[in-house]
Amino acid sequence: MKLLVSVSRKQGKYPIIAQVVKETGVLVNVERAMIDSHEGELLIDVPDDSCELVRQKIAGLGASVRILDRGIRIDTRECVDCGACISICPQEVFSFGDDWGILVEEEKCVICGKCVIACPHSALFLSGEIPERPF
Amino acid sequence: MKKSIDLINERIRDGNAHVVTAEEMPLIVTELGEEEALKEVDVVTTGTFGAMCSSGAFLNFGHAEPPIRMERVWLNDVEVFAGLAAVDAYVGATQQSTTQQSVYGGAHILEDLIGGKSIELRAISHGTDCYPRRTITTQLVLDDMNQAIMVNPRNAYQRYNAATNTTDRTLHTYMGMLLPHGGNIAYSGSGVLNPISNDPKFRLIGSGVPIFLGGAIGTVVGEGTQHSPAGAFGTLMTCGDMKQMSNTFVRAATMHGYGVTLYLGVGVPLPIIDIESVRSTAVTDRDISVDILDYGVPSSNRPSIRKVTYEELKSGMITINGEDVRTSPLSSLKRARIVADTLKDWVKAGKMQLTLPAVRINPDKAGKPMRETAHVPRVIDIMDRRFIPIDEESPIKVAAETLLKDETNHLPVVNKKGQLVGIVTTYDVSKAVARPGNKTCVRDIMTKKVITTNPDEAVDVAIQKLERHNISALAVVDRENKVVAMLTAIALGKLFEQRWSR
């Protein structure tokens, strides 16, 4: 299960993840981290059965946590199965099936967003629902 | 043995024609042999579906009352070419919206019209005795137009070079996103299914030959622009009725950082009339090779990293200098197959009759680059040779004095051999004075990662470097990394003064 952890500047100086690992003994995998002088955002992967424990622990340390139950979303009406997303994805989320159709392994996604801008057909979305096209 | 086109058409009419796709043909030829394959197979269908920037359509809007001689025309804020009498226009696929830029362009107009959507037309004129009206704004759908004829100057490239990027930053090109340090390879075209790859001598494909274009039956006009079959880069000019087309095969796209383009499905059915047509359609992905070009080099003469076949490209992974690199296409191989299969169904069902070229396409032509008559400004023309390099071991105070004396903001820092090792700016020196710490010499305060240019580089390329890194000077170095000059924003300003004053 993937968790998106947001920390404020003050908390950024406190070793939240290290503290959580130490106290819970859960091996947390940091898949992506962006920390600057104002705020930080970390994407972590934890085993499903300890997800709630980790979530509570992090929240208890003052950071906000959101469970990401979905990775990249594909709008099949827009996708033409070209494959522009395949070789640029660092996680190898996309691949071709036997008929050259695009296969998506959503659980591998670390929500880096590279494919969203690489898609020539604007068929990929990071969060929320796939938008209704206006016309 | 030969087979006449009339016999093939008779079989098509009778519903007896044996039609296969270009993917199926190689195995048939291997199993049956060329002679038997010629007897057995009547038509081989091809197909490709990918970015075809050089596409567009002629639209005729009909006359308004009172009539207007449209001089400038916008469709959904995309300007179209209207220098074609009074109420005709040409929509170019890559033309971008005045208001939305790369989000919407000519390709989207084509897609929207084919999808049945309404488009806003705005036009202006200076008014004439015969065409008094000066402005018009109206909503149009495809059916409102007398003609909507897609005429594409350059479609269905025989093959296309693959792309990679050896620089240290991500590039956004018409070949898609190219990761730094040769991190991926993008390719285009459908290999064995590409129409011209199955007829590289243009014996079967030529003017007047019926084709699949965007879901409609279209025709080959003749050779495409930039047609260069001598180097195996033949192209086709195609046309077809947009009113018969479908959005499955006509799709607008935006290449991030490049702009709008059109994804289009094109296929050509090839009549199997003789042994040579059997041979040419027996081509496989292994037989078609392209170069992998380094798009990190900002030139039309990009260096080739290595040769690669479509078979390797389609495998998803190739090796470069001992490292595995992932490949992925920009063209849809799935839809290319659908094009070839659809053509197969059409021919089988007798929906189209085949012809040989009414006029042959030149199979030996070679394209050439643009003749340039004006000197392209290079760094050597405007670089400042009167620079003072500073030794990396000099005290910071010496740097400050040199900056003051020379009224400059940048000092290239060199080692004992005169090679560039860093750059020091007035800002670096000021910071060192305000917050001295334990910094004593230039080496302690210089920026070590210096962005450089060379005397032969085009000025426009150097400008891109300044902009990208948000800096105001580049060190000009020779092949041995020795500093030969500085290029500053001030020198560039002078260049533009000259340009405008001419």
mmCIF file of N, CA, C and O in Angstrom, chain A residues 75-94 96 98-102 113-122 133-135, chain B residues 23 49 104 111-112 117 170 172 176-179 183-187 248 251-256 263 314-315 317 326-335 337:
data_model
loop_
_atom_site.group_PDB
_atom_site.id
_atom_site.type_symbol
_atom_site.label_atom_id
_atom_site.label_comp_id
_atom_site.label_asym_id
_atom_site.label_seq_id
_atom_site.Cartn_x
_atom_site.Cartn_y
_atom_site.Cartn_z
ATOM 1 N N ASP A 75 -7.300 6.976 -19.659
ATOM 2 C CA ASP A 75 -8.575 7.236 -20.314
ATOM 3 C C ASP A 75 -8.562 6.470 -21.636
ATOM 4 O O ASP A 75 -7.923 6.877 -22.602
ATOM 5 N N THR A 76 -9.273 5.345 -21.655
ATOM 6 C CA THR A 76 -9.192 4.465 -22.821
ATOM 7 C C THR A 76 -9.835 5.083 -24.066
ATOM 8 O O THR A 76 -9.575 4.649 -25.176
ATOM 9 N N ARG A 77 -10.649 6.130 -23.867
ATOM 10 C CA ARG A 77 -11.238 6.782 -25.045
ATOM 11 C C ARG A 77 -10.182 7.597 -25.791
ATOM 12 O O ARG A 77 -10.257 7.805 -26.982
ATOM 13 N N GLU A 78 -9.216 8.106 -25.028
ATOM 14 C CA GLU A 78 -8.181 8.940 -25.656
ATOM 15 C C GLU A 78 -6.955 8.134 -26.064
ATOM 16 O O GLU A 78 -6.249 8.495 -26.999
ATOM 17 N N CYS A 79 -6.660 7.061 -25.333
ATOM 18 C CA CYS A 79 -5.449 6.277 -25.599
ATOM 19 C C CYS A 79 -5.548 5.609 -26.975
ATOM 20 O O CYS A 79 -6.581 5.039 -27.312
ATOM 21 N N VAL A 80 -4.473 5.707 -27.759
ATOM 22 C CA VAL A 80 -4.450 5.039 -29.059
ATOM 23 C C VAL A 80 -3.457 3.871 -29.057
ATOM 24 O O VAL A 80 -3.093 3.359 -30.110
ATOM 25 N N ASP A 81 -2.986 3.488 -27.878
ATOM 26 C CA ASP A 81 -2.024 2.385 -27.736
ATOM 27 C C ASP A 81 -0.718 2.639 -28.491
ATOM 28 O O ASP A 81 -0.167 1.735 -29.114
ATOM 29 N N CYS A 82 -0.227 3.897 -28.431
ATOM 30 C CA CYS A 82 1.003 4.159 -29.184
ATOM 31 C C CYS A 82 2.234 3.633 -28.456
ATOM 32 O O CYS A 82 3.141 3.098 -29.083
ATOM 33 N N GLY A 83 2.286 3.795 -27.139
ATOM 34 C CA GLY A 83 3.435 3.273 -26.395
ATOM 35 C C GLY A 83 4.434 4.335 -25.974
ATOM 36 O O GLY A 83 5.491 4.016 -25.428
ATOM 37 N N ALA A 84 4.112 5.615 -26.200
ATOM 38 C CA ALA A 84 5.042 6.693 -25.812
ATOM 39 C C ALA A 84 5.330 6.678 -24.307
ATOM 40 O O ALA A 84 6.359 7.173 -23.863
ATOM 41 N N CYS A 85 4.431 6.080 -23.521
ATOM 42 C CA CYS A 85 4.599 6.041 -22.065
ATOM 43 C C CYS A 85 5.560 4.936 -21.598
ATOM 44 O O CYS A 85 6.048 4.963 -20.475
ATOM 45 N N ILE A 86 5.803 3.963 -22.463
ATOM 46 C CA ILE A 86 6.470 2.742 -21.989
ATOM 47 C C ILE A 86 7.919 2.972 -21.554
ATOM 48 O O ILE A 86 8.293 2.701 -20.413
ATOM 49 N N SER A 87 8.745 3.495 -22.466
ATOM 50 C CA SER A 87 10.179 3.525 -22.156
ATOM 51 C C SER A 87 10.565 4.676 -21.223
ATOM 52 O O SER A 87 11.676 4.694 -20.720
ATOM 53 N N ILE A 88 9.663 5.628 -20.998
ATOM 54 C CA ILE A 88 10.028 6.754 -20.133
ATOM 55 C C ILE A 88 9.625 6.525 -18.676
ATOM 56 O O ILE A 88 10.012 7.283 -17.798
ATOM 57 N N CYS A 89 8.866 5.477 -18.410
ATOM 58 C CA CYS A 89 8.392 5.229 -17.039
ATOM 59 C C CYS A 89 9.487 4.545 -16.215
ATOM 60 O O CYS A 89 9.937 3.456 -16.564
ATOM 61 N N PRO A 90 9.922 5.178 -15.119
ATOM 62 C CA PRO A 90 11.008 4.585 -14.328
ATOM 63 C C PRO A 90 10.585 3.299 -13.614
ATOM 64 O O PRO A 90 11.436 2.515 -13.193
ATOM 65 N N GLN A 91 9.287 3.075 -13.483
ATOM 66 C CA GLN A 91 8.796 1.919 -12.732
ATOM 67 C C GLN A 91 8.311 0.784 -13.635
ATOM 68 O O GLN A 91 7.803 -0.216 -13.143
ATOM 69 N N GLU A 92 8.408 0.968 -14.918
ATOM 70 C CA GLU A 92 7.925 -0.031 -15.882
ATOM 71 C C GLU A 92 6.464 -0.414 -15.640
ATOM 72 O O GLU A 92 6.088 -1.581 -15.621
ATOM 73 N N VAL A 93 5.658 0.629 -15.457
ATOM 74 C CA VAL A 93 4.229 0.425 -15.221
ATOM 75 C C VAL A 93 3.530 -0.046 -16.509
ATOM 76 O O VAL A 93 2.614 -0.854 -16.479
ATOM 77 N N PHE A 94 4.014 0.462 -17.659
ATOM 78 C CA PHE A 94 3.335 0.199 -18.934
ATOM 79 C C PHE A 94 4.090 -0.850 -19.753
ATOM 80 O O PHE A 94 5.316 -0.909 -19.738
ATOM 81 N N PHE A 96 3.425 -3.683 -23.476
ATOM 82 C CA PHE A 96 2.522 -4.116 -24.543
ATOM 83 C C PHE A 96 1.987 -5.512 -24.258
ATOM 84 O O PHE A 96 2.727 -6.378 -23.802
ATOM 85 N N ASP A 98 -0.097 -8.943 -26.030
ATOM 86 C CA ASP A 98 0.158 -9.711 -27.251
ATOM 87 C C ASP A 98 -0.314 -8.990 -28.510
ATOM 88 O O ASP A 98 0.252 -9.143 -29.575
ATOM 89 N N ASP A 99 -1.375 -8.191 -28.368
ATOM 90 C CA ASP A 99 -1.941 -7.523 -29.547
ATOM 91 C C ASP A 99 -1.434 -6.085 -29.681
ATOM 92 O O ASP A 99 -2.039 -5.284 -30.368
ATOM 93 N N TRP A 100 -0.335 -5.762 -29.004
ATOM 94 C CA TRP A 100 0.224 -4.410 -28.988
ATOM 95 C C TRP A 100 -0.685 -3.395 -28.301
ATOM 96 O O TRP A 100 -0.566 -2.197 -28.518
ATOM 97 N N GLY A 101 -1.602 -3.878 -27.482
ATOM 98 C CA GLY A 101 -2.399 -2.967 -26.665
ATOM 99 C C GLY A 101 -1.613 -2.646 -25.398
ATOM 100 O O GLY A 101 -0.791 -3.447 -24.947
ATOM 101 N N ILE A 102 -1.866 -1.472 -24.803
ATOM 102 C CA ILE A 102 -1.114 -1.056 -23.611
ATOM 103 C C ILE A 102 -1.654 -1.765 -22.364
ATOM 104 O O ILE A 102 -2.866 -1.754 -22.115
ATOM 105 N N GLY A 113 4.586 11.267 -12.496
ATOM 106 C CA GLY A 113 3.983 12.204 -13.439
ATOM 107 C C GLY A 113 4.683 12.330 -14.785
ATOM 108 O O GLY A 113 4.222 13.075 -15.642
ATOM 109 N N LYS A 114 5.768 11.602 -14.986
ATOM 110 C CA LYS A 114 6.490 11.698 -16.270
ATOM 111 C C LYS A 114 5.576 11.357 -17.446
ATOM 112 O O LYS A 114 5.579 12.029 -18.457
ATOM 113 N N CYS A 115 4.820 10.277 -17.295
ATOM 114 C CA CYS A 115 3.999 9.806 -18.408
ATOM 115 C C CYS A 115 2.877 10.777 -18.742
ATOM 116 O O CYS A 115 2.405 10.805 -19.878
ATOM 117 N N VAL A 116 2.453 11.551 -17.728
ATOM 118 C CA VAL A 116 1.324 12.457 -17.968
ATOM 119 C C VAL A 116 1.697 13.477 -19.032
ATOM 120 O O VAL A 116 0.915 13.757 -19.944
ATOM 121 N N ILE A 117 2.937 14.013 -18.942
ATOM 122 C CA ILE A 117 3.337 14.976 -19.971
ATOM 123 C C ILE A 117 3.851 14.290 -21.237
ATOM 124 O O ILE A 117 3.822 14.866 -22.306
ATOM 125 N N ALA A 118 4.294 13.046 -21.119
ATOM 126 C CA ALA A 118 4.820 12.358 -22.306
ATOM 127 C C ALA A 118 3.701 11.845 -23.206
ATOM 128 O O ALA A 118 3.927 11.590 -24.379
ATOM 129 N N CYS A 119 2.509 11.688 -22.673
ATOM 130 C CA CYS A 119 1.408 11.113 -23.459
ATOM 131 C C CYS A 119 0.938 12.106 -24.520
ATOM 132 O O CYS A 119 0.424 13.166 -24.195
ATOM 133 N N PRO A 120 1.091 11.771 -25.802
ATOM 134 C CA PRO A 120 0.691 12.711 -26.863
ATOM 135 C C PRO A 120 -0.823 12.932 -26.903
ATOM 136 O O PRO A 120 -1.284 13.900 -27.483
ATOM 137 N N HIS A 121 -1.575 12.020 -26.310
ATOM 138 C CA HIS A 121 -3.033 12.090 -26.427
ATOM 139 C C HIS A 121 -3.729 12.510 -25.130
ATOM 140 O O HIS A 121 -4.933 12.353 -25.004
ATOM 141 N N SER A 122 -2.960 13.010 -24.169
ATOM 142 C CA SER A 122 -3.518 13.474 -22.892
ATOM 143 C C SER A 122 -4.457 12.426 -22.298
ATOM 144 O O SER A 122 -5.559 12.754 -21.856
ATOM 145 N N ARG A 133 -15.141 14.873 -20.974
ATOM 146 C CA ARG A 133 -14.740 15.816 -22.028
ATOM 147 C C ARG A 133 -15.898 16.792 -22.265
ATOM 148 O O ARG A 133 -17.053 16.381 -22.262
ATOM 149 N N PRO A 134 -15.562 18.069 -22.446
ATOM 150 C CA PRO A 134 -16.619 19.069 -22.546
ATOM 151 C C PRO A 134 -17.515 18.920 -23.771
ATOM 152 O O PRO A 134 -18.621 19.434 -23.802
ATOM 153 N N PHE A 135 -17.029 18.238 -24.800
ATOM 154 C CA PHE A 135 -17.911 18.132 -25.973
ATOM 155 C C PHE A 135 -18.004 16.701 -26.463
ATOM 156 O O PHE A 135 -17.217 15.855 -26.119
ATOM 157 N N GLU B 23 2.058 -8.457 -42.609
ATOM 158 C CA GLU B 23 2.628 -9.244 -41.513
ATOM 159 C C GLU B 23 2.528 -10.740 -41.799
ATOM 160 O O GLU B 23 3.356 -11.526 -41.359
ATOM 161 N N PHE B 49 -0.091 3.761 -38.352
ATOM 162 C CA PHE B 49 -0.888 4.752 -37.607
ATOM 163 C C PHE B 49 0.065 5.487 -36.677
ATOM 164 O O PHE B 49 0.585 4.911 -35.725
ATOM 165 N N TYR B 104 -4.485 23.127 -28.430
ATOM 166 C CA TYR B 104 -5.475 22.975 -29.505
ATOM 167 C C TYR B 104 -4.867 23.504 -30.801
ATOM 168 O O TYR B 104 -4.213 24.543 -30.806
ATOM 169 N N GLU B 111 -9.932 16.568 -36.168
ATOM 170 C CA GLU B 111 -10.548 15.541 -35.323
ATOM 171 C C GLU B 111 -11.975 15.937 -34.941
ATOM 172 O O GLU B 111 -12.898 15.118 -35.025
ATOM 173 N N ASP B 112 -12.152 17.191 -34.528
ATOM 174 C CA ASP B 112 -13.481 17.633 -34.088
ATOM 175 C C ASP B 112 -14.497 17.617 -35.224
ATOM 176 O O ASP B 112 -15.652 17.212 -35.036
ATOM 177 N N LYS B 117 -18.401 17.564 -34.350
ATOM 178 C CA LYS B 117 -18.515 18.747 -33.498
ATOM 179 C C LYS B 117 -18.605 20.032 -34.310
ATOM 180 O O LYS B 117 -18.181 20.085 -35.462
ATOM 181 N N THR B 170 16.469 15.952 -19.729
ATOM 182 C CA THR B 170 15.372 15.380 -20.518
ATOM 183 C C THR B 170 15.053 16.302 -21.688
ATOM 184 O O THR B 170 14.988 17.517 -21.523
ATOM 185 N N HIS B 172 12.337 17.255 -24.843
ATOM 186 C CA HIS B 172 10.962 17.077 -25.310
ATOM 187 C C HIS B 172 10.952 17.369 -26.799
ATOM 188 O O HIS B 172 11.120 18.517 -27.203
ATOM 189 N N GLY B 176 8.907 12.561 -29.005
ATOM 190 C CA GLY B 176 8.444 12.315 -27.644
ATOM 191 C C GLY B 176 9.494 12.673 -26.611
ATOM 192 O O GLY B 176 10.466 13.368 -26.903
ATOM 193 N N MET B 177 9.275 12.170 -25.386
ATOM 194 C CA MET B 177 10.185 12.479 -24.282
ATOM 195 C C MET B 177 11.420 11.585 -24.396
ATOM 196 O O MET B 177 11.307 10.371 -24.510
ATOM 197 N N LEU B 178 12.593 12.216 -24.388
ATOM 198 C CA LEU B 178 13.840 11.468 -24.455
ATOM 199 C C LEU B 178 14.606 11.691 -23.160
ATOM 200 O O LEU B 178 15.018 12.811 -22.845
ATOM 201 N N LEU B 179 14.784 10.608 -22.413
ATOM 202 C CA LEU B 179 15.414 10.694 -21.102
ATOM 203 C C LEU B 179 16.907 10.991 -21.242
ATOM 204 O O LEU B 179 17.520 10.655 -22.259
ATOM 205 N N GLY B 183 18.736 7.260 -21.891
ATOM 206 C CA GLY B 183 17.893 6.442 -21.019
ATOM 207 C C GLY B 183 16.764 5.709 -21.718
ATOM 208 O O GLY B 183 16.177 4.786 -21.156
ATOM 209 N N ASN B 184 16.423 6.115 -22.928
ATOM 210 C CA ASN B 184 15.369 5.402 -23.662
ATOM 211 C C ASN B 184 15.529 5.662 -25.152
ATOM 212 O O ASN B 184 16.318 6.514 -25.570
ATOM 213 N N ILE B 185 14.796 4.879 -25.941
ATOM 214 C CA ILE B 185 14.812 5.044 -27.391
ATOM 215 C C ILE B 185 13.377 5.092 -27.878
ATOM 216 O O ILE B 185 12.566 4.233 -27.526
ATOM 217 N N ALA B 186 13.068 6.135 -28.666
ATOM 218 C CA ALA B 186 11.736 6.246 -29.243
ATOM 219 C C ALA B 186 11.840 5.979 -30.733
ATOM 220 O O ALA B 186 12.820 6.369 -31.363
ATOM 221 N N TYR B 187 10.855 5.278 -31.265
ATOM 222 C CA TYR B 187 10.866 5.042 -32.710
ATOM 223 C C TYR B 187 9.482 5.251 -33.286
ATOM 224 O O TYR B 187 8.488 5.332 -32.569
ATOM 225 N N THR B 248 -11.428 7.048 -35.146
ATOM 226 C CA THR B 248 -10.532 5.953 -34.775
ATOM 227 C C THR B 248 -9.179 6.117 -35.462
ATOM 228 O O THR B 248 -8.151 5.712 -34.946
ATOM 229 N N ARG B 251 -6.625 11.379 -35.199
ATOM 230 C CA ARG B 251 -6.590 11.828 -33.814
ATOM 231 C C ARG B 251 -5.551 12.919 -33.601
ATOM 232 O O ARG B 251 -4.389 12.755 -33.980
ATOM 233 N N ALA B 252 -6.001 14.013 -32.998
ATOM 234 C CA ALA B 252 -5.087 15.109 -32.678
ATOM 235 C C ALA B 252 -4.216 14.719 -31.498
ATOM 236 O O ALA B 252 -4.612 13.922 -30.651
ATOM 237 N N ALA B 253 -3.009 15.273 -31.451
ATOM 238 C CA ALA B 253 -2.109 14.983 -30.346
ATOM 239 C C ALA B 253 -1.251 16.213 -30.069
ATOM 240 O O ALA B 253 -1.133 17.098 -30.917
ATOM 241 N N THR B 254 -0.671 16.233 -28.875
ATOM 242 C CA THR B 254 0.272 17.295 -28.540
ATOM 243 C C THR B 254 1.538 16.643 -27.995
ATOM 244 O O THR B 254 1.494 15.923 -27.004
ATOM 245 N N MET B 255 2.640 16.896 -28.683
ATOM 246 C CA MET B 255 3.923 16.433 -28.162
ATOM 247 C C MET B 255 4.422 17.518 -27.216
ATOM 248 O O MET B 255 4.698 18.642 -27.669
ATOM 249 N N HIS B 256 4.530 17.193 -25.950
ATOM 250 C CA HIS B 256 4.925 18.171 -24.944
ATOM 251 C C HIS B 256 6.240 18.856 -25.351
ATOM 252 O O HIS B 256 7.209 18.195 -25.698
ATOM 253 N N TYR B 263 -2.277 12.327 -35.494
ATOM 254 C CA TYR B 263 -2.096 10.884 -35.642
ATOM 255 C C TYR B 263 -3.089 10.409 -36.691
ATOM 256 O O TYR B 263 -4.277 10.699 -36.605
ATOM 257 N N LYS B 314 11.084 -3.398 -31.919
ATOM 258 C CA LYS B 314 9.808 -3.919 -31.425
ATOM 259 C C LYS B 314 9.985 -4.892 -30.253
ATOM 260 O O LYS B 314 9.030 -5.196 -29.556
ATOM 261 N N SER B 315 11.221 -5.383 -30.043
ATOM 262 C CA SER B 315 11.447 -6.309 -28.926
ATOM 263 C C SER B 315 11.366 -5.588 -27.583
ATOM 264 O O SER B 315 11.231 -6.214 -26.541
ATOM 265 N N MET B 317 13.666 -3.793 -26.102
ATOM 266 C CA MET B 317 14.947 -3.567 -25.408
ATOM 267 C C MET B 317 16.084 -3.782 -26.389
ATOM 268 O O MET B 317 16.095 -4.763 -27.128
ATOM 269 N N ARG B 326 15.602 0.611 -22.958
ATOM 270 C CA ARG B 326 14.241 0.294 -23.365
ATOM 271 C C ARG B 326 13.832 1.120 -24.584
ATOM 272 O O ARG B 326 14.204 2.282 -24.719
ATOM 273 N N THR B 327 13.059 0.486 -25.454
ATOM 274 C CA THR B 327 12.565 1.177 -26.643
ATOM 275 C C THR B 327 11.050 1.244 -26.554
ATOM 276 O O THR B 327 10.421 0.365 -25.968
ATOM 277 N N SER B 328 10.470 2.296 -27.111
ATOM 278 C CA SER B 328 9.013 2.273 -27.283
ATOM 279 C C SER B 328 8.618 3.130 -28.466
ATOM 280 O O SER B 328 9.274 4.109 -28.787
ATOM 281 N N PRO B 329 7.544 2.717 -29.140
ATOM 282 C CA PRO B 329 7.119 3.425 -30.340
ATOM 283 C C PRO B 329 6.244 4.633 -30.024
ATOM 284 O O PRO B 329 5.664 4.720 -28.941
ATOM 285 N N LEU B 330 6.175 5.543 -30.988
ATOM 286 C CA LEU B 330 5.214 6.648 -30.909
ATOM 287 C C LEU B 330 4.015 6.323 -31.771
ATOM 288 O O LEU B 330 2.933 6.857 -31.598
ATOM 289 N N SER B 331 4.238 5.458 -32.757
ATOM 290 C CA SER B 331 3.150 5.023 -33.620
ATOM 291 C C SER B 331 2.442 3.879 -32.910
ATOM 292 O O SER B 331 3.055 3.165 -32.141
ATOM 293 N N SER B 332 1.149 3.719 -33.194
ATOM 294 C CA SER B 332 0.426 2.610 -32.585
ATOM 295 C C SER B 332 0.473 1.397 -33.511
ATOM 296 O O SER B 332 -0.081 1.421 -34.607
ATOM 297 N N LEU B 333 1.165 0.356 -33.043
ATOM 298 C CA LEU B 333 1.245 -0.863 -33.853
ATOM 299 C C LEU B 333 -0.097 -1.586 -33.852
ATOM 300 O O LEU B 333 -0.469 -2.233 -34.820
ATOM 301 N N LYS B 334 -0.829 -1.421 -32.750
ATOM 302 C CA LYS B 334 -2.155 -2.044 -32.673
ATOM 303 C C LYS B 334 -3.074 -1.455 -33.749
ATOM 304 O O LYS B 334 -3.747 -2.176 -34.476
ATOM 305 N N ARG B 335 -3.051 -0.110 -33.837
ATOM 306 C CA ARG B 335 -3.926 0.509 -34.845
ATOM 307 C C ARG B 335 -3.414 0.313 -36.264
ATOM 308 O O ARG B 335 -4.193 0.285 -37.223
ATOM 309 N N ARG B 337 -2.165 -2.385 -37.340
ATOM 310 C CA ARG B 337 -2.754 -3.683 -37.682
ATOM 311 C C ARG B 337 -4.228 -3.549 -38.036
ATOM 312 O O ARG B 337 -4.707 -4.199 -38.957
#
